[in-house]
């Protein structure tokens, strides 16, 4: 049987987006297969799942139910479940959804073609959710990219074990990718025309990469090495951990302009009591000290964050401490979520007396203030000149282009299609909702 069309659906974070791209690469390499965006046309359907919150996990099972119906019209259809739900549930997925053919984890996605072959040969569902350390990277085909930006994963897993989080269980312990491997991938991407790299991992600033000489280099070293490559225009990373924000990394902001003035540094809460119960390893004051030092190194740095609202035992006083931290730091964009108890994590066993309505009211208050701050941030950008990468031609008006600033805002301005993919200096003229308007000052 020749498999023809592959459909893939991604849930959750950028790590999963990256893994999905890699799944497509391994599946398409040497196979008679093409990607489709129509589930009904597919011969293989892959779900790359997320289990960070209960809602994301439930969504997977309702989507699986729909895919099952397609098996009636196409009996050869294969369904695979990968990602964090697969990792956490393993063969329980097959018990709950016996029509699933392959279950694989974030660290075994490179074995996907083999697992599918085995499924076809044996007629039995295949499950592999093991953590074969960094093997994954050794078996992935070279990245292909159509745009000027690309992600490069520099580490897998997480060893922080925050009490609310499933990631250490679903993605395994933290393992850094060897230094030269990362550099080779970056150089390959540059050769394909990539100018902007985003380094990916759960705690990228904890990076400890082995070199060919048997030494270990840290994240600051890696950042400087990549920024030193002539054709790199912009360097980003996500996510980083406040506890790992060493002075060495902060110093890179002082002397490496290619490292963008935007940082996603999840704080989770402003209450020391809650931070301790979360096992985050810092206090609100320590977090603010990191921010202060970052702003000494890079005065215009925009800091985005993540918040968990309604962690077990969070009192009004704890929540007010979070609201105060938001004011003190003046965050740019932030993501906030109501605590979702995840099976197997310590926080899921903690006493939680806060009614849902109280949690929702807190969430709405935080989100309202947070989007006001984001708007104020945009307003402050009016009149400034921003370095923008041109990403697309405006859908509404062909003489307009859309570009992205370092702090991830979309700017619309008049320009020509020849400017696509280039870096331009654009003066910000106005703010409208979530986008900015600007005019080109000069091509960089
Ligand atoms: N490495 C990052 C850090 O330093 O915190 C976090 C990665 S986690 C995959 C992404 C975000 O999901 C977290 O920052 C947290 O705000 C949120 N999150 C994780 N577990 C959660 C839970 N059980 N309930 C609600 N939100 C959660
Ligand atoms: Fe999760 Fe904490 Fe790691 S939020 S990904 S255990 S740093």
Short mmCIF file of C-alpha atoms and ligand atoms in Angstrom, two decimals:
data_model
loop_
_atom_site.label_atom_id
_atom_site.label_comp_id
_atom_site.label_asym_id
_atom_site.label_seq_id
_atom_site.Cartn_x
_atom_site.Cartn_y
_atom_site.Cartn_z
CA UNK A 1 0.00 0.00 0.00
CA UNK A 2 1.30 3.47 -0.82
CA UNK A 3 0.50 6.09 1.76
CA UNK A 4 -0.39 9.33 0.10
CA UNK A 5 -1.48 12.17 2.31
CA UNK A 6 -0.42 13.25 5.77
CA UNK A 7 -2.49 15.51 8.00
CA UNK A 8 -1.02 16.83 11.21
CA UNK A 9 -2.67 18.82 13.97
CA UNK A 10 -0.60 20.59 16.61
CA UNK A 11 -1.77 21.57 20.09
CA UNK A 12 0.12 23.67 22.63
CA UNK A 13 3.50 25.32 22.72
CA UNK A 14 6.25 26.32 20.29
CA UNK A 15 8.16 23.17 21.22
CA UNK A 16 5.26 21.21 19.79
CA UNK A 17 5.17 23.38 16.65
CA UNK A 18 8.84 22.60 16.20
CA UNK A 19 8.28 18.87 16.80
CA UNK A 20 5.43 18.85 14.26
CA UNK A 21 7.72 20.32 11.61
CA UNK A 22 10.20 17.58 12.42
CA UNK A 23 7.45 14.93 12.16
CA UNK A 24 6.61 16.21 8.70
CA UNK A 25 10.33 16.10 7.78
CA UNK A 26 10.83 12.50 8.95
CA UNK A 27 7.60 11.31 7.38
CA UNK A 28 8.20 12.98 4.03
CA UNK A 29 11.89 12.01 3.76
CA UNK A 30 12.08 9.35 1.04
CA UNK A 31 8.36 8.52 1.24
CA UNK A 32 5.62 8.91 -1.34
CA UNK A 33 3.73 11.24 0.86
CA UNK A 34 2.54 14.82 0.83
CA UNK A 35 1.07 17.04 3.49
CA UNK A 36 -2.58 18.04 3.36
CA UNK A 37 -4.56 20.50 5.44
CA UNK A 38 -7.78 18.53 4.96
CA UNK A 39 -8.29 15.80 7.49
CA UNK A 40 -10.89 14.06 5.25
CA UNK A 41 -8.29 13.55 2.49
CA UNK A 42 -5.62 12.07 4.72
CA UNK A 43 -4.21 8.55 4.79
CA UNK A 44 -2.31 9.30 7.99
CA UNK A 45 -3.60 11.63 10.67
CA UNK A 46 -1.19 12.69 13.40
CA UNK A 47 -2.17 14.56 16.55
CA UNK A 48 0.73 16.26 18.30
CA UNK A 49 -0.86 16.74 21.70
CA UNK A 50 -0.47 18.97 24.75
CA UNK A 51 -1.23 18.09 28.37
CA UNK A 52 -0.19 21.29 30.12
CA UNK A 53 -3.81 21.98 31.10
CA UNK A 54 -6.83 19.73 31.27
CA UNK A 55 -8.71 21.62 28.55
CA UNK A 56 -5.99 20.94 25.97
CA UNK A 57 -6.03 17.26 26.86
CA UNK A 58 -9.82 16.91 26.54
CA UNK A 59 -9.72 18.55 23.13
CA UNK A 60 -7.50 15.74 21.84
CA UNK A 61 -9.99 13.04 22.75
CA UNK A 62 -12.89 14.87 21.12
CA UNK A 63 -10.79 15.35 17.95
CA UNK A 64 -9.84 11.66 18.01
CA UNK A 65 -13.52 10.74 18.11
CA UNK A 66 -14.06 12.72 14.90
CA UNK A 67 -11.06 11.12 13.17
CA UNK A 68 -12.43 7.69 14.05
CA UNK A 69 -15.49 8.34 11.87
CA UNK A 70 -13.17 8.87 8.87
CA UNK A 71 -11.89 5.32 9.29
CA UNK A 72 -15.32 4.09 8.19
CA UNK A 73 -14.91 5.64 4.72
CA UNK A 74 -11.16 4.97 4.50
CA UNK A 75 -10.33 1.66 6.23
CA UNK A 76 -6.61 2.14 5.48
CA UNK A 77 -6.48 5.40 7.40
CA UNK A 78 -3.85 5.39 10.15
CA UNK A 79 -4.16 7.53 13.27
CA UNK A 80 -1.13 8.46 15.35
CA UNK A 81 -1.03 10.28 18.68
CA UNK A 82 2.21 11.99 19.69
CA UNK A 83 3.29 14.72 22.10
CA UNK A 84 2.73 15.11 25.82
CA UNK A 85 -0.67 13.40 26.21
CA UNK A 86 0.78 10.36 24.42
CA UNK A 87 3.82 10.46 26.66
CA UNK A 88 1.74 10.67 29.81
CA UNK A 89 -0.96 8.16 28.90
CA UNK A 90 1.04 5.62 26.83
CA UNK A 91 -1.02 2.49 26.19
CA UNK A 92 -3.98 3.98 28.09
CA UNK A 93 -4.65 5.88 24.83
CA UNK A 94 -5.19 2.59 23.00
CA UNK A 95 -7.44 1.38 25.82
CA UNK A 96 -9.55 4.51 25.61
CA UNK A 97 -9.39 4.80 21.81
CA UNK A 98 -8.63 1.33 20.37
CA UNK A 99 -8.79 2.67 16.80
CA UNK A 100 -5.51 4.57 17.35
CA UNK A 101 -2.65 2.90 15.45
CA UNK A 102 0.51 4.53 16.76
CA UNK A 103 1.39 6.25 20.04
CA UNK A 104 4.73 8.05 20.27
CA UNK A 105 6.30 10.63 22.59
CA UNK A 106 8.20 13.90 22.04
CA UNK A 107 11.51 12.00 22.26
CA UNK A 108 10.59 9.20 19.85
CA UNK A 109 9.08 11.11 16.96
CA UNK A 110 12.07 10.23 14.76
CA UNK A 111 10.99 6.58 15.03
CA UNK A 112 7.58 7.38 13.50
CA UNK A 113 8.16 5.88 10.02
CA UNK A 114 9.40 2.65 11.64
CA UNK A 115 6.42 2.51 14.01
CA UNK A 116 4.01 2.98 11.12
CA UNK A 117 5.73 0.28 9.06
CA UNK A 118 5.54 -2.06 12.04
CA UNK A 119 1.86 -1.26 12.55
CA UNK A 120 1.09 -2.10 8.92
CA UNK A 121 3.16 -5.31 9.00
CA UNK A 122 1.86 -6.63 12.31
CA UNK A 123 -1.67 -5.25 12.27
CA UNK A 124 -1.11 -4.26 15.90
CA UNK A 125 -1.03 -0.82 17.47
CA UNK A 126 2.51 0.38 18.18
CA UNK A 127 3.52 2.34 21.29
CA UNK A 128 6.88 3.97 21.99
CA UNK A 129 6.93 6.75 24.55
CA UNK A 130 10.44 6.16 25.88
CA UNK A 131 13.10 8.87 26.50
CA UNK A 132 16.16 7.76 24.53
CA UNK A 133 18.06 10.90 25.68
CA UNK A 134 19.17 13.11 22.81
CA UNK A 135 18.97 10.36 20.14
CA UNK A 136 16.12 12.27 18.50
CA UNK A 137 18.43 14.97 17.15
CA UNK A 138 20.79 12.44 15.57
CA UNK A 139 18.02 11.00 13.45
CA UNK A 140 16.30 14.06 12.11
CA UNK A 141 16.66 15.17 8.51
CA UNK A 142 18.00 18.69 7.86
CA UNK A 143 15.46 21.45 8.45
CA UNK A 144 13.71 22.99 5.50
CA UNK A 145 12.32 26.47 5.81
CA UNK A 146 10.41 28.69 3.47
CA UNK A 147 10.63 31.91 5.49
CA UNK A 148 13.42 34.02 6.81
CA UNK A 149 12.95 32.78 10.37
CA UNK A 150 13.51 29.39 11.96
CA UNK A 151 13.43 27.60 15.30
CA UNK A 152 16.37 25.62 16.60
CA UNK A 153 15.85 23.34 19.58
CA UNK A 154 18.86 23.47 21.91
CA UNK A 155 17.59 21.31 24.73
CA UNK A 156 14.93 18.78 25.53
CA UNK A 157 12.93 18.21 28.69
CA UNK A 158 13.08 19.95 32.04
CA UNK A 159 14.48 19.01 35.46
CA UNK A 160 12.93 21.83 37.48
CA UNK A 161 9.84 19.93 38.61
CA UNK A 162 7.71 22.96 39.43
CA UNK A 163 4.93 21.43 41.52
CA UNK A 164 2.17 22.25 39.00
CA UNK A 165 3.87 21.11 35.81
CA UNK A 166 3.76 17.89 33.75
CA UNK A 167 6.65 18.73 31.43
CA UNK A 168 9.41 16.87 33.35
CA UNK A 169 7.19 13.78 33.23
CA UNK A 170 6.12 14.05 29.60
CA UNK A 171 9.36 15.29 28.04
CA UNK A 172 11.86 13.82 30.44
CA UNK A 173 14.85 15.33 32.24
CA UNK A 174 16.74 18.29 30.82
CA UNK A 175 19.29 17.30 28.16
CA UNK A 176 21.30 19.91 26.24
CA UNK A 177 22.16 19.38 22.63
CA UNK A 178 25.89 19.37 21.86
CA UNK A 179 27.30 22.81 20.96
CA UNK A 180 28.65 21.96 17.50
CA UNK A 181 25.36 20.25 16.57
CA UNK A 182 23.46 23.44 17.30
CA UNK A 183 25.99 25.54 15.36
CA UNK A 184 25.82 23.19 12.36
CA UNK A 185 22.04 23.45 12.26
CA UNK A 186 22.19 27.24 12.51
CA UNK A 187 24.73 27.40 9.67
CA UNK A 188 22.56 25.14 7.51
CA UNK A 189 19.60 27.44 8.10
CA UNK A 190 21.65 30.51 7.21
CA UNK A 191 22.62 28.79 3.94
CA UNK A 192 18.88 28.43 3.25
CA UNK A 193 18.38 32.17 3.69
CA UNK A 194 17.34 32.31 7.34
CA UNK A 195 18.23 35.57 9.10
CA UNK A 196 16.32 35.17 12.35
CA UNK A 197 16.78 32.26 14.73
CA UNK A 198 14.69 31.44 17.80
CA UNK A 199 16.43 29.06 20.19
CA UNK A 200 13.94 26.69 21.79
CA UNK A 201 13.76 24.74 25.02
CA UNK A 202 11.95 24.77 28.38
CA UNK A 203 14.83 26.51 30.19
CA UNK A 204 17.20 27.59 27.45
CA UNK A 205 19.27 29.69 29.85
CA UNK A 206 20.19 26.49 31.74
CA UNK A 207 21.92 25.25 28.56
CA UNK A 208 25.12 23.28 29.17
CA UNK A 209 26.33 22.01 25.81
CA UNK A 210 29.23 19.61 25.31
CA UNK A 211 31.79 20.64 22.73
CA UNK A 212 33.75 18.31 20.44
CA UNK A 213 36.73 18.88 22.74
CA UNK A 214 34.81 17.55 25.73
CA UNK A 215 34.35 20.99 27.37
CA UNK A 216 30.98 22.38 28.40
CA UNK A 217 29.71 25.78 27.27
CA UNK A 218 26.84 27.78 28.75
CA UNK A 219 23.97 29.73 27.21
CA UNK A 220 25.85 33.05 27.17
CA UNK A 221 28.61 31.43 25.13
CA UNK A 222 26.10 29.94 22.69
CA UNK A 223 24.31 33.27 22.22
CA UNK A 224 27.58 35.07 21.46
CA UNK A 225 28.72 32.32 19.07
CA UNK A 226 25.50 32.51 17.04
CA UNK A 227 25.34 36.31 17.05
CA UNK A 228 28.91 36.36 15.71
CA UNK A 229 27.75 34.68 12.48
CA UNK A 230 27.65 37.46 9.94
CA UNK A 231 24.35 36.57 8.27
CA UNK A 232 22.38 36.34 11.47
CA UNK A 233 20.22 39.44 11.80
CA UNK A 234 18.19 38.60 14.88
CA UNK A 235 18.40 36.15 17.71
CA UNK A 236 15.57 35.20 20.06
CA UNK A 237 14.97 32.46 22.58
CA UNK A 238 12.13 30.92 24.54
CA UNK A 239 11.48 29.95 27.30
CA UNK A 240 13.92 30.96 29.98
CA UNK A 241 13.79 30.49 33.73
CA UNK A 242 14.33 33.40 36.17
CA UNK A 243 16.52 31.24 38.40
CA UNK A 244 18.92 30.53 35.52
CA UNK A 245 19.23 34.17 34.40
CA UNK A 246 22.92 34.46 35.26
CA UNK A 247 24.85 37.72 35.08
CA UNK A 248 26.78 36.15 32.17
CA UNK A 249 23.54 35.89 30.15
CA UNK A 250 22.41 39.38 31.25
CA UNK A 251 25.77 40.79 30.07
CA UNK A 252 25.11 39.49 26.55
CA UNK A 253 22.31 42.09 26.30
CA UNK A 254 24.84 44.85 26.90
CA UNK A 255 27.12 44.03 23.96
CA UNK A 256 25.13 41.92 21.47
CA UNK A 257 22.58 44.04 19.59
CA UNK A 258 21.43 41.08 17.47
CA UNK A 259 19.89 39.60 20.60
CA UNK A 260 16.40 41.15 20.53
CA UNK A 261 15.07 43.60 23.11
CA UNK A 262 12.32 41.21 24.05
CA UNK A 263 12.33 38.47 26.64
CA UNK A 264 9.76 35.93 27.79
CA UNK A 265 10.58 35.31 31.44
CA UNK A 266 7.73 33.42 33.18
CA UNK A 267 7.22 34.55 36.79
CA UNK A 268 3.95 32.63 37.58
CA UNK A 269 3.11 34.61 40.76
CA UNK A 270 4.09 37.69 42.73
CA UNK A 271 3.58 36.04 46.13
CA UNK A 272 6.64 34.52 47.80
CA UNK A 273 4.44 32.02 49.61
CA UNK A 274 2.94 30.78 46.33
CA UNK A 275 6.31 30.85 44.54
CA UNK A 276 7.72 28.60 47.27
CA UNK A 277 4.75 26.21 47.04
CA UNK A 278 5.30 26.12 43.27
CA UNK A 279 8.97 25.32 43.90
CA UNK A 280 10.08 28.07 41.53
CA UNK A 281 13.30 28.78 43.40
CA UNK A 282 13.09 32.60 43.58
CA UNK A 283 11.22 35.35 45.40
CA UNK A 284 9.40 38.29 43.83
CA UNK A 285 12.29 40.52 44.92
CA UNK A 286 14.84 38.25 43.24
CA UNK A 287 12.78 38.28 40.06
CA UNK A 288 12.67 42.09 40.16
CA UNK A 289 16.43 42.16 40.68
CA UNK A 290 16.90 40.12 37.49
CA UNK A 291 14.63 42.55 35.61
CA UNK A 292 16.48 45.56 37.02
CA UNK A 293 19.85 44.18 35.91
CA UNK A 294 18.46 43.29 32.48
CA UNK A 295 17.29 46.90 32.10
CA UNK A 296 20.72 48.20 33.07
CA UNK A 297 22.20 46.05 30.28
CA UNK A 298 19.40 46.84 27.78
CA UNK A 299 17.24 49.82 28.83
CA UNK A 300 14.50 49.25 26.23
CA UNK A 301 14.00 45.53 26.86
CA UNK A 302 10.33 44.41 26.78
CA UNK A 303 9.56 41.64 29.25
CA UNK A 304 6.68 39.22 28.74
CA UNK A 305 5.59 36.68 31.31
CA UNK A 306 3.34 33.78 32.28
CA UNK A 307 1.03 33.73 35.31
CA UNK A 308 -0.86 30.95 37.02
CA UNK A 309 -3.97 32.16 38.83
CA UNK A 310 -5.67 30.18 41.59
CA UNK A 311 -2.76 27.97 42.56
CA UNK A 312 -3.93 25.83 45.54
CA UNK A 313 -4.20 28.03 48.62
CA UNK A 314 -3.78 31.34 46.74
CA UNK A 315 -5.39 33.99 48.97
CA UNK A 316 -6.62 37.47 48.05
CA UNK A 317 -3.41 38.77 49.58
CA UNK A 318 -1.29 36.47 47.37
CA UNK A 319 -3.19 37.61 44.31
CA UNK A 320 -2.72 41.29 45.25
CA UNK A 321 1.03 40.58 45.42
CA UNK A 322 0.85 39.35 41.82
CA UNK A 323 -1.04 42.50 40.77
CA UNK A 324 1.60 44.59 42.50
CA UNK A 325 4.41 42.77 40.70
CA UNK A 326 2.72 43.52 37.37
CA UNK A 327 2.78 47.24 38.22
CA UNK A 328 6.33 47.13 39.57
CA UNK A 329 7.78 45.39 36.53
CA UNK A 330 5.54 46.92 33.84
CA UNK A 331 5.31 43.75 31.78
CA UNK A 332 4.70 43.86 28.07
CA UNK A 333 2.48 41.02 26.79
CA UNK A 334 1.64 38.29 29.27
CA UNK A 335 -0.07 34.93 29.25
CA UNK A 336 -2.20 33.92 32.19
CA UNK A 337 -3.96 30.69 33.00
CA UNK A 338 -6.14 29.37 35.79
CA UNK A 339 -4.32 26.57 37.61
CA UNK A 340 -5.22 23.20 36.16
CA UNK A 341 -4.45 20.21 38.41
CA UNK A 342 -2.40 17.71 36.41
CA UNK A 343 -2.44 14.07 37.49
CA UNK A 344 0.85 12.95 39.01
CA UNK A 345 2.06 16.45 39.95
CA UNK A 346 2.41 17.46 43.64
CA UNK A 347 0.14 20.52 43.25
CA UNK A 348 -2.74 18.29 42.13
CA UNK A 349 -2.75 16.80 45.65
CA UNK A 350 -2.68 20.16 47.45
CA UNK A 351 -5.72 21.49 49.28
CA UNK A 352 -7.54 23.93 47.00
CA UNK A 353 -10.41 25.83 48.63
CA UNK A 354 -10.73 28.78 46.26
CA UNK A 355 -14.08 28.72 44.43
CA UNK A 356 -13.88 28.73 40.61
CA UNK A 357 -15.76 32.06 40.40
CA UNK A 358 -13.12 33.72 42.56
CA UNK A 359 -10.35 32.31 40.35
CA UNK A 360 -12.10 33.51 37.20
CA UNK A 361 -12.64 36.98 38.67
CA UNK A 362 -8.92 37.17 39.52
CA UNK A 363 -7.97 35.99 36.04
CA UNK A 364 -10.15 38.61 34.37
CA UNK A 365 -8.76 41.36 36.57
CA UNK A 366 -5.19 40.36 35.80
CA UNK A 367 -5.85 40.03 32.09
CA UNK A 368 -7.61 43.40 31.90
CA UNK A 369 -4.69 45.18 33.59
CA UNK A 370 -2.18 43.23 31.57
CA UNK A 371 -3.73 44.22 28.24
CA UNK A 372 -3.87 47.87 29.39
CA UNK A 373 -0.13 47.69 30.07
CA UNK A 374 0.42 46.13 26.65
CA UNK A 375 -1.51 48.98 25.02
CA UNK A 376 0.44 51.56 27.02
CA UNK A 377 3.61 49.89 25.80
CA UNK A 378 2.44 50.18 22.20
CA UNK A 379 1.55 53.85 22.76
CA UNK A 380 5.06 54.52 24.05
CA UNK A 381 6.43 53.08 20.81
CA UNK A 382 4.72 55.84 18.77
CA UNK A 383 7.41 58.20 17.43
CA UNK A 384 10.22 55.65 17.88
CA UNK A 385 12.08 54.00 15.02
CA UNK A 386 11.87 50.19 15.14
CA UNK A 387 13.84 47.59 13.26
CA UNK A 388 11.28 45.51 11.45
CA UNK A 389 11.52 42.32 9.39
CA UNK A 390 9.08 42.36 6.47
CA UNK A 391 6.98 39.20 6.67
CA UNK A 392 4.11 39.57 4.22
CA UNK A 393 2.05 41.71 1.89
CA UNK A 394 -1.07 43.02 3.58
CA UNK A 395 -4.16 40.95 2.81
CA UNK A 396 -6.37 44.03 2.65
CA UNK A 397 -4.14 46.29 0.57
CA UNK A 398 -1.49 45.05 -1.89
CA UNK A 399 0.60 48.24 -1.59
CA UNK A 400 0.99 47.63 2.14
CA UNK A 401 3.44 45.36 3.91
CA UNK A 402 3.35 43.78 7.34
CA UNK A 403 6.51 43.55 9.38
CA UNK A 404 7.41 42.39 12.89
CA UNK A 405 9.21 44.41 15.52
CA UNK A 406 11.69 42.93 18.00
CA UNK A 407 8.94 42.87 20.63
CA UNK A 408 6.64 40.87 18.38
CA UNK A 409 4.28 43.57 17.21
CA UNK A 410 2.94 43.64 13.69
CA UNK A 411 3.50 46.97 11.89
CA UNK A 412 1.70 47.86 8.65
CA UNK A 413 3.33 50.34 6.28
CA UNK A 414 3.45 51.31 2.61
CA UNK A 415 6.16 49.44 0.71
CA UNK A 416 6.93 47.29 -2.30
CA UNK A 417 6.96 43.47 -2.62
CA UNK A 418 10.75 43.68 -3.20
CA UNK A 419 11.09 44.52 0.50
CA UNK A 420 9.81 41.09 1.59
CA UNK A 421 12.24 39.33 3.91
CA UNK A 422 14.32 42.49 4.43
CA UNK A 423 15.08 44.36 7.63
CA UNK A 424 13.88 47.98 7.58
CA UNK A 425 13.86 50.89 9.98
CA UNK A 426 10.24 51.92 10.42
CA UNK A 427 8.94 54.92 12.36
CA UNK A 428 5.84 54.06 14.38
CA UNK A 429 3.03 56.53 13.66
CA UNK A 430 -0.01 55.13 15.43
CA UNK A 431 -1.51 52.20 17.32
CA UNK A 432 -4.70 50.50 16.23
CA UNK A 433 -5.94 47.63 18.37
CA UNK A 434 -3.18 45.04 18.32
CA UNK A 435 -1.21 46.34 15.36
CA UNK A 436 0.89 49.41 14.68
CA UNK A 437 1.06 51.76 11.69
CA UNK A 438 4.37 53.06 10.48
CA UNK A 439 6.47 54.50 7.65
CA UNK A 440 9.76 53.29 6.27
CA UNK A 441 12.70 55.46 7.33
CA UNK A 442 15.43 53.47 5.61
CA UNK A 443 16.33 49.96 4.50
CA UNK A 444 18.96 48.50 6.86
N1 LIG B 1 9.74 26.77 31.18
C1 LIG B 1 8.74 27.70 31.51
C2 LIG B 1 9.00 28.32 32.90
O1 LIG B 1 10.11 28.67 33.20
O2 LIG B 1 8.08 28.51 33.64
C3 LIG B 1 7.34 27.18 31.41
C4 LIG B 1 6.92 26.21 30.42
S1 LIG B 1 5.23 25.67 30.57
C5 LIG B 1 5.25 24.52 29.32
C6 LIG B 1 4.29 27.02 29.89
C7 LIG B 1 3.36 27.70 30.87
O3 LIG B 1 2.22 26.92 31.12
C8 LIG B 1 3.95 27.96 32.23
O4 LIG B 1 4.75 29.10 32.27
C9 LIG B 1 2.72 28.09 33.11
O5 LIG B 1 2.34 29.43 33.26
C10 LIG B 1 1.67 27.29 32.36
N2 LIG B 1 1.33 26.06 33.10
C11 LIG B 1 2.10 24.99 33.31
N3 LIG B 1 1.44 24.06 34.06
C12 LIG B 1 0.22 24.59 34.33
C13 LIG B 1 -0.91 24.13 35.07
N4 LIG B 1 -0.89 22.96 35.69
N5 LIG B 1 -2.00 24.93 35.13
C14 LIG B 1 -2.02 26.12 34.52
N6 LIG B 1 -0.98 26.60 33.81
C15 LIG B 1 0.13 25.85 33.71
FE1 LIG B 2 7.41 23.21 33.80
FE2 LIG B 2 8.71 24.53 35.64
FE3 LIG B 2 10.01 23.15 33.81
S1 LIG B 2 6.97 25.26 34.51
S2 LIG B 2 8.70 23.21 32.04
S3 LIG B 2 8.74 22.31 35.38
S4 LIG B 2 10.57 25.17 34.64
#
